[in-house]
Amino acid sequence: MPNYALLTVYLFAFACAVSVSWWATVSGPKLLERYTKPVQVATPTGSQLLFLSAVVQGAGFFVAQNDPFIVSTVPLWGLFAIMVWIDSLVHKLPNHLTAMAAGYLLFGVVVASFGPVDFDYLALASSVAFGALVWVIPLWLLRRIGAGVGGGDVKLAPVIGGWLGLYGGGIAVSGLAMAFILGGTFALFLLLSARATWKSAVAFGPAMISGAVCAWFVSGFLVSS
């Protein structure tokens, strides 16, 4: 017997994933050009963004199995991949991408409610809120004291924290810790290799997303599989 509840989640998620790749192909280069042109770096083309988002989201569907939260939040993966690329190029996270990620996260949670698993929605909402706060408060404080955290990082933090909060508050905490470890390790590598100085700006967005994905994969996916 087919699981029609999970099939419904897959169909909604697939439609959202297609919309992300469509946007990346048609509108993505124009948006990103606003950030790449002032610093004179090459703007990712529509075909490059299509390939990146399609491959990453395809990998998400591959590992989704029967977890409606993994399925329904696959479109976030495509947006996260684009964020890593653009932040690595220009050290900025476009607000438009962050807003899209927040919207797809919210829609994904709603879609997941159609899945075959019954949830304690109060506990789920509390965990998501906890994850968002765990991420945004430290980064906001670091930005306030001038510790090199950008405004885009602060805006993205509650989206990542909320996403990890779907799998548990502990995973959100471990994701933040992993983000700082990866960010610090990369910055130290740049210093030791003389590719940066103490005053150089280092993009933290890629470390945030990579740390979150590592924590999710180890704690959220492997442990629950």
PDB file of C-alpha atoms in Angstrom:
ATOM      1  CA  MET A   1       0.000   0.000   0.000  1.00  0.00           C
ATOM      2  CA  PRO A   2       1.471   3.370  -0.922  1.00  0.00           C
ATOM      3  CA  ASN A   3       1.895   5.882   1.858  1.00  0.00           C
ATOM      4  CA  TYR A   4      -0.304   8.666   0.510  1.00  0.00           C
ATOM      5  CA  ALA A   5       0.496  11.018   3.398  1.00  0.00           C
ATOM      6  CA  LEU A   6       4.234  10.862   2.701  1.00  0.00           C
ATOM      7  CA  LEU A   7       3.565  11.036  -1.038  1.00  0.00           C
ATOM      8  CA  THR A   8       1.701  14.305  -0.464  1.00  0.00           C
ATOM      9  CA  VAL A   9       4.708  15.725   1.371  1.00  0.00           C
ATOM     10  CA  TYR A  10       7.013  14.592  -1.433  1.00  0.00           C
ATOM     11  CA  LEU A  11       4.859  16.239  -4.092  1.00  0.00           C
ATOM     12  CA  PHE A  12       4.714  19.561  -2.236  1.00  0.00           C
ATOM     13  CA  ALA A  13       8.447  19.431  -1.526  1.00  0.00           C
ATOM     14  CA  PHE A  14       9.267  18.551  -5.122  1.00  0.00           C
ATOM     15  CA  ALA A  15       7.189  21.492  -6.374  1.00  0.00           C
ATOM     16  CA  CYS A  16       9.060  23.811  -3.994  1.00  0.00           C
ATOM     17  CA  ALA A  17      12.419  22.363  -5.071  1.00  0.00           C
ATOM     18  CA  VAL A  18      11.562  22.968  -8.715  1.00  0.00           C
ATOM     19  CA  SER A  19      10.563  26.541  -7.885  1.00  0.00           C
ATOM     20  CA  VAL A  20      13.935  27.128  -6.187  1.00  0.00           C
ATOM     21  CA  SER A  21      15.842  25.829  -9.212  1.00  0.00           C
ATOM     22  CA  TRP A  22      13.597  27.820 -11.558  1.00  0.00           C
ATOM     23  CA  TRP A  23      14.214  30.999  -9.582  1.00  0.00           C
ATOM     24  CA  ALA A  24      17.952  30.291  -9.463  1.00  0.00           C
ATOM     25  CA  THR A  25      18.032  29.905 -13.239  1.00  0.00           C
ATOM     26  CA  VAL A  26      15.851  32.843 -14.205  1.00  0.00           C
ATOM     27  CA  SER A  27      16.310  35.445 -11.468  1.00  0.00           C
ATOM     28  CA  GLY A  28      19.329  34.279  -9.487  1.00  0.00           C
ATOM     29  CA  PRO A  29      22.087  35.783 -11.666  1.00  0.00           C
ATOM     30  CA  LYS A  30      20.385  39.173 -11.753  1.00  0.00           C
ATOM     31  CA  LEU A  31      20.117  39.270  -7.959  1.00  0.00           C
ATOM     32  CA  LEU A  32      23.656  38.060  -7.359  1.00  0.00           C
ATOM     33  CA  GLU A  33      25.073  40.526  -9.879  1.00  0.00           C
ATOM     34  CA  ARG A  34      24.198  43.341  -7.476  1.00  0.00           C
ATOM     35  CA  TYR A  35      26.782  41.881  -5.114  1.00  0.00           C
ATOM     36  CA  THR A  36      29.413  40.555  -7.517  1.00  0.00           C
ATOM     37  CA  LYS A  37      29.634  43.528  -9.878  1.00  0.00           C
ATOM     38  CA  PRO A  38      30.828  46.107  -7.281  1.00  0.00           C
ATOM     39  CA  VAL A  39      33.732  43.852  -6.287  1.00  0.00           C
ATOM     40  CA  GLN A  40      34.432  42.764  -9.871  1.00  0.00           C
ATOM     41  CA  VAL A  41      34.023  39.019  -9.527  1.00  0.00           C
ATOM     42  CA  ALA A  42      32.264  36.722 -11.948  1.00  0.00           C
ATOM     43  CA  THR A  43      28.544  36.325 -11.389  1.00  0.00           C
ATOM     44  CA  PRO A  44      27.301  32.713 -11.290  1.00  0.00           C
ATOM     45  CA  THR A  45      25.329  31.934 -14.422  1.00  0.00           C
ATOM     46  CA  GLY A  46      21.793  30.601 -14.501  1.00  0.00           C
ATOM     47  CA  SER A  47      22.977  27.191 -15.690  1.00  0.00           C
ATOM     48  CA  GLN A  48      25.528  26.996 -12.879  1.00  0.00           C
ATOM     49  CA  LEU A  49      22.925  27.888 -10.266  1.00  0.00           C
ATOM     50  CA  LEU A  50      20.474  25.418 -11.799  1.00  0.00           C
ATOM     51  CA  PHE A  51      23.038  22.618 -11.649  1.00  0.00           C
ATOM     52  CA  LEU A  52      24.071  23.465  -8.079  1.00  0.00           C
ATOM     53  CA  SER A  53      20.539  23.717  -6.689  1.00  0.00           C
ATOM     54  CA  ALA A  54      19.308  20.642  -8.574  1.00  0.00           C
ATOM     55  CA  VAL A  55      22.201  18.434  -7.438  1.00  0.00           C
ATOM     56  CA  VAL A  56      22.018  19.530  -3.802  1.00  0.00           C
ATOM     57  CA  GLN A  57      18.246  19.197  -3.625  1.00  0.00           C
ATOM     58  CA  GLY A  58      18.443  15.848  -5.400  1.00  0.00           C
ATOM     59  CA  ALA A  59      20.845  14.656  -2.712  1.00  0.00           C
ATOM     60  CA  GLY A  60      18.336  15.843  -0.126  1.00  0.00           C
ATOM     61  CA  PHE A  61      15.568  13.741  -1.636  1.00  0.00           C
ATOM     62  CA  PHE A  62      17.954  10.784  -1.817  1.00  0.00           C
ATOM     63  CA  VAL A  63      18.590  10.806   1.937  1.00  0.00           C
ATOM     64  CA  ALA A  64      15.034  11.816   2.859  1.00  0.00           C
ATOM     65  CA  GLN A  65      13.671   8.286   3.194  1.00  0.00           C
ATOM     66  CA  ASN A  66      10.561   8.465   5.374  1.00  0.00           C
ATOM     67  CA  ASP A  67      11.307  11.598   7.399  1.00  0.00           C
ATOM     68  CA  PRO A  68       8.773  14.290   6.415  1.00  0.00           C
ATOM     69  CA  PHE A  69      10.934  17.048   7.886  1.00  0.00           C
ATOM     70  CA  ILE A  70      13.865  16.089   5.674  1.00  0.00           C
ATOM     71  CA  VAL A  71      11.589  15.873   2.650  1.00  0.00           C
ATOM     72  CA  SER A  72       9.738  19.124   3.251  1.00  0.00           C
ATOM     73  CA  THR A  73      12.860  21.181   3.934  1.00  0.00           C
ATOM     74  CA  VAL A  74      14.838  19.973   0.903  1.00  0.00           C
ATOM     75  CA  PRO A  75      14.287  23.342  -0.897  1.00  0.00           C
ATOM     76  CA  LEU A  76      16.340  24.951   1.885  1.00  0.00           C
ATOM     77  CA  TRP A  77      19.307  22.899   0.766  1.00  0.00           C
ATOM     78  CA  GLY A  78      19.326  24.525  -2.660  1.00  0.00           C
ATOM     79  CA  LEU A  79      19.170  28.007  -1.149  1.00  0.00           C
ATOM     80  CA  PHE A  80      21.871  27.194   1.398  1.00  0.00           C
ATOM     81  CA  ALA A  81      24.166  26.028  -1.420  1.00  0.00           C
ATOM     82  CA  ILE A  82      23.678  29.305  -3.297  1.00  0.00           C
ATOM     83  CA  MET A  83      24.327  31.248  -0.069  1.00  0.00           C
ATOM     84  CA  VAL A  84      27.613  29.425   0.486  1.00  0.00           C
ATOM     85  CA  TRP A  85      28.728  30.283  -3.039  1.00  0.00           C
ATOM     86  CA  ILE A  86      27.832  33.962  -2.994  1.00  0.00           C
ATOM     87  CA  ASP A  87      29.116  34.569   0.545  1.00  0.00           C
ATOM     88  CA  SER A  88      32.408  32.930  -0.371  1.00  0.00           C
ATOM     89  CA  LEU A  89      32.685  35.274  -3.363  1.00  0.00           C
ATOM     90  CA  VAL A  90      31.639  38.622  -1.889  1.00  0.00           C
ATOM     91  CA  HIS A  91      31.385  38.080   1.901  1.00  0.00           C
ATOM     92  CA  LYS A  92      27.715  39.078   1.888  1.00  0.00           C
ATOM     93  CA  LEU A  93      24.454  37.174   2.288  1.00  0.00           C
ATOM     94  CA  PRO A  94      21.630  38.656   0.204  1.00  0.00           C
ATOM     95  CA  ASN A  95      18.550  39.451   2.280  1.00  0.00           C
ATOM     96  CA  HIS A  96      16.392  38.087  -0.524  1.00  0.00           C
ATOM     97  CA  LEU A  97      17.914  34.618  -0.159  1.00  0.00           C
ATOM     98  CA  THR A  98      17.491  34.690   3.614  1.00  0.00           C
ATOM     99  CA  ALA A  99      13.847  35.742   3.275  1.00  0.00           C
ATOM    100  CA  MET A 100      13.234  32.971   0.752  1.00  0.00           C
ATOM    101  CA  ALA A 101      14.834  30.426   3.085  1.00  0.00           C
ATOM    102  CA  ALA A 102      12.642  31.572   5.973  1.00  0.00           C
ATOM    103  CA  GLY A 103       9.536  31.292   3.792  1.00  0.00           C
ATOM    104  CA  TYR A 104      10.404  27.810   2.536  1.00  0.00           C
ATOM    105  CA  LEU A 105      11.195  26.696   6.087  1.00  0.00           C
ATOM    106  CA  LEU A 106       7.814  27.867   7.349  1.00  0.00           C
ATOM    107  CA  PHE A 107       6.012  26.307   4.400  1.00  0.00           C
ATOM    108  CA  GLY A 108       8.005  23.107   4.847  1.00  0.00           C
ATOM    109  CA  VAL A 109       6.918  22.754   8.466  1.00  0.00           C
ATOM    110  CA  VAL A 110       3.297  23.185   7.398  1.00  0.00           C
ATOM    111  CA  VAL A 111       3.736  20.608   4.630  1.00  0.00           C
ATOM    112  CA  ALA A 112       5.344  18.159   7.055  1.00  0.00           C
ATOM    113  CA  SER A 113       2.140  18.220   9.103  1.00  0.00           C
ATOM    114  CA  PHE A 114       0.503  16.315   6.233  1.00  0.00           C
ATOM    115  CA  GLY A 115       2.990  13.506   6.741  1.00  0.00           C
ATOM    116  CA  PRO A 116       2.407  10.126   8.353  1.00  0.00           C
ATOM    117  CA  VAL A 117       3.940  11.112  11.710  1.00  0.00           C
ATOM    118  CA  ASP A 118       1.943  12.644  14.554  1.00  0.00           C
ATOM    119  CA  PHE A 119       3.700  15.555  16.261  1.00  0.00           C
ATOM    120  CA  ASP A 120       3.404  17.357  19.552  1.00  0.00           C
ATOM    121  CA  TYR A 121       3.087  20.745  17.894  1.00  0.00           C
ATOM    122  CA  LEU A 122       3.650  22.728  21.088  1.00  0.00           C
ATOM    123  CA  ALA A 123       6.885  20.868  21.777  1.00  0.00           C
ATOM    124  CA  LEU A 124       7.886  21.248  18.128  1.00  0.00           C
ATOM    125  CA  ALA A 125       7.248  24.995  18.139  1.00  0.00           C
ATOM    126  CA  SER A 126       9.226  25.333  21.374  1.00  0.00           C
ATOM    127  CA  SER A 127      12.157  23.417  19.910  1.00  0.00           C
ATOM    128  CA  VAL A 128      12.167  25.531  16.738  1.00  0.00           C
ATOM    129  CA  ALA A 129      12.006  28.761  18.760  1.00  0.00           C
ATOM    130  CA  PHE A 130      14.776  27.530  21.049  1.00  0.00           C
ATOM    131  CA  GLY A 131      16.985  26.665  18.065  1.00  0.00           C
ATOM    132  CA  ALA A 132      16.395  30.078  16.492  1.00  0.00           C
ATOM    133  CA  LEU A 133      17.270  31.906  19.714  1.00  0.00           C
ATOM    134  CA  VAL A 134      20.325  29.752  20.399  1.00  0.00           C
ATOM    135  CA  TRP A 135      21.707  30.793  17.039  1.00  0.00           C
ATOM    136  CA  VAL A 136      20.680  34.427  16.798  1.00  0.00           C
ATOM    137  CA  ILE A 137      21.568  35.682  20.294  1.00  0.00           C
ATOM    138  CA  PRO A 138      25.324  34.823  20.237  1.00  0.00           C
ATOM    139  CA  LEU A 139      25.768  36.116  16.705  1.00  0.00           C
ATOM    140  CA  TRP A 140      23.862  39.313  17.484  1.00  0.00           C
ATOM    141  CA  LEU A 141      26.062  39.895  20.532  1.00  0.00           C
ATOM    142  CA  LEU A 142      29.219  39.256  18.507  1.00  0.00           C
ATOM    143  CA  ARG A 143      28.078  41.756  15.913  1.00  0.00           C
ATOM    144  CA  ARG A 144      27.349  44.315  18.622  1.00  0.00           C
ATOM    145  CA  ILE A 145      30.900  44.084  19.976  1.00  0.00           C
ATOM    146  CA  GLY A 146      32.420  44.202  16.486  1.00  0.00           C
ATOM    147  CA  ALA A 147      33.699  40.646  16.391  1.00  0.00           C
ATOM    148  CA  GLY A 148      33.475  40.322  12.625  1.00  0.00           C
ATOM    149  CA  VAL A 149      29.981  38.872  12.324  1.00  0.00           C
ATOM    150  CA  GLY A 150      27.988  40.481   9.515  1.00  0.00           C
ATOM    151  CA  GLY A 151      24.393  41.585   9.479  1.00  0.00           C
ATOM    152  CA  GLY A 152      23.567  38.892   6.938  1.00  0.00           C
ATOM    153  CA  ASP A 153      24.913  36.250   9.311  1.00  0.00           C
ATOM    154  CA  VAL A 154      22.649  37.503  12.103  1.00  0.00           C
ATOM    155  CA  LYS A 155      19.616  37.461   9.818  1.00  0.00           C
ATOM    156  CA  LEU A 156      20.365  33.934   8.609  1.00  0.00           C
ATOM    157  CA  ALA A 157      21.012  32.593  12.117  1.00  0.00           C
ATOM    158  CA  PRO A 158      17.360  32.112  13.217  1.00  0.00           C
ATOM    159  CA  VAL A 159      16.551  30.355   9.941  1.00  0.00           C
ATOM    160  CA  ILE A 160      19.356  27.821  10.434  1.00  0.00           C
ATOM    161  CA  GLY A 161      18.610  27.479  14.133  1.00  0.00           C
ATOM    162  CA  GLY A 162      14.916  26.975  13.472  1.00  0.00           C
ATOM    163  CA  TRP A 163      15.681  24.334  10.861  1.00  0.00           C
ATOM    164  CA  LEU A 164      17.926  22.405  13.254  1.00  0.00           C
ATOM    165  CA  GLY A 165      15.336  22.896  15.992  1.00  0.00           C
ATOM    166  CA  LEU A 166      12.993  20.661  14.009  1.00  0.00           C
ATOM    167  CA  TYR A 167      15.245  17.781  15.015  1.00  0.00           C
ATOM    168  CA  GLY A 168      15.868  18.908  18.582  1.00  0.00           C
ATOM    169  CA  GLY A 169      17.346  21.706  20.654  1.00  0.00           C
ATOM    170  CA  GLY A 170      20.543  19.750  21.237  1.00  0.00           C
ATOM    171  CA  ILE A 171      21.166  19.505  17.518  1.00  0.00           C
ATOM    172  CA  ALA A 172      20.739  23.274  17.172  1.00  0.00           C
ATOM    173  CA  VAL A 173      23.352  23.813  19.909  1.00  0.00           C
ATOM    174  CA  SER A 174      25.786  21.322  18.382  1.00  0.00           C
ATOM    175  CA  GLY A 175      25.305  22.940  14.968  1.00  0.00           C
ATOM    176  CA  LEU A 176      26.261  26.345  16.334  1.00  0.00           C
ATOM    177  CA  ALA A 177      29.309  24.890  18.059  1.00  0.00           C
ATOM    178  CA  MET A 178      30.349  23.154  14.849  1.00  0.00           C
ATOM    179  CA  ALA A 179      29.907  26.415  12.916  1.00  0.00           C
ATOM    180  CA  PHE A 180      32.321  28.226  15.240  1.00  0.00           C
ATOM    181  CA  ILE A 181      34.791  25.344  15.079  1.00  0.00           C
ATOM    182  CA  LEU A 182      34.760  25.263  11.289  1.00  0.00           C
ATOM    183  CA  GLY A 183      34.871  29.055  11.013  1.00  0.00           C
ATOM    184  CA  GLY A 184      37.756  29.313  13.469  1.00  0.00           C
ATOM    185  CA  THR A 185      39.683  26.490  11.809  1.00  0.00           C
ATOM    186  CA  PHE A 186      39.315  28.056   8.378  1.00  0.00           C
ATOM    187  CA  ALA A 187      40.345  31.496   9.650  1.00  0.00           C
ATOM    188  CA  LEU A 188      43.398  29.972  11.362  1.00  0.00           C
ATOM    189  CA  PHE A 189      44.331  28.189   8.139  1.00  0.00           C
ATOM    190  CA  LEU A 190      44.167  31.480   6.223  1.00  0.00           C
ATOM    191  CA  LEU A 191      46.355  33.166   8.817  1.00  0.00           C
ATOM    192  CA  LEU A 192      48.958  30.409   8.915  1.00  0.00           C
ATOM    193  CA  SER A 193      49.097  30.230   5.115  1.00  0.00           C
ATOM    194  CA  ALA A 194      49.483  34.037   4.903  1.00  0.00           C
ATOM    195  CA  ARG A 195      46.320  34.306   2.818  1.00  0.00           C
ATOM    196  CA  ALA A 196      44.764  36.650   5.350  1.00  0.00           C
ATOM    197  CA  THR A 197      45.699  38.922   8.240  1.00  0.00           C
ATOM    198  CA  TRP A 198      44.041  39.605  11.582  1.00  0.00           C
ATOM    199  CA  LYS A 199      42.200  42.494   9.940  1.00  0.00           C
ATOM    200  CA  SER A 200      40.952  40.517   6.927  1.00  0.00           C
ATOM    201  CA  ALA A 201      37.238  39.865   6.514  1.00  0.00           C
ATOM    202  CA  VAL A 202      36.355  36.172   6.457  1.00  0.00           C
ATOM    203  CA  ALA A 203      32.941  34.986   5.315  1.00  0.00           C
ATOM    204  CA  PHE A 204      31.186  33.221   8.190  1.00  0.00           C
ATOM    205  CA  GLY A 205      28.067  32.163   6.264  1.00  0.00           C
ATOM    206  CA  PRO A 206      29.704  29.065   4.727  1.00  0.00           C
ATOM    207  CA  ALA A 207      30.871  27.939   8.182  1.00  0.00           C
ATOM    208  CA  MET A 208      27.379  28.495   9.609  1.00  0.00           C
ATOM    209  CA  ILE A 209      25.727  26.419   6.917  1.00  0.00           C
ATOM    210  CA  SER A 210      28.432  23.733   6.853  1.00  0.00           C
ATOM    211  CA  GLY A 211      28.394  23.405  10.624  1.00  0.00           C
ATOM    212  CA  ALA A 212      24.623  23.139  10.655  1.00  0.00           C
ATOM    213  CA  VAL A 213      24.610  20.470   7.947  1.00  0.00           C
ATOM    214  CA  CYS A 214      27.347  18.477   9.720  1.00  0.00           C
ATOM    215  CA  ALA A 215      25.440  18.548  13.016  1.00  0.00           C
ATOM    216  CA  TRP A 216      22.189  17.643  11.285  1.00  0.00           C
ATOM    217  CA  PHE A 217      23.797  14.799   9.348  1.00  0.00           C
ATOM    218  CA  VAL A 218      25.546  13.261  12.345  1.00  0.00           C
ATOM    219  CA  SER A 219      22.934  13.880  15.045  1.00  0.00           C
ATOM    220  CA  GLY A 220      19.732  14.391  13.119  1.00  0.00           C
ATOM    221  CA  PHE A 221      20.042  11.965  10.235  1.00  0.00           C
ATOM    222  CA  LEU A 222      22.484   9.173  11.100  1.00  0.00           C
ATOM    223  CA  VAL A 223      21.303   8.760  14.678  1.00  0.00           C
ATOM    224  CA  SER A 224      17.627   8.725  13.747  1.00  0.00           C
ATOM    225  CA  SER A 225      18.077   6.473  10.704  1.00  0.00           C
TER     226      SER A 225
END
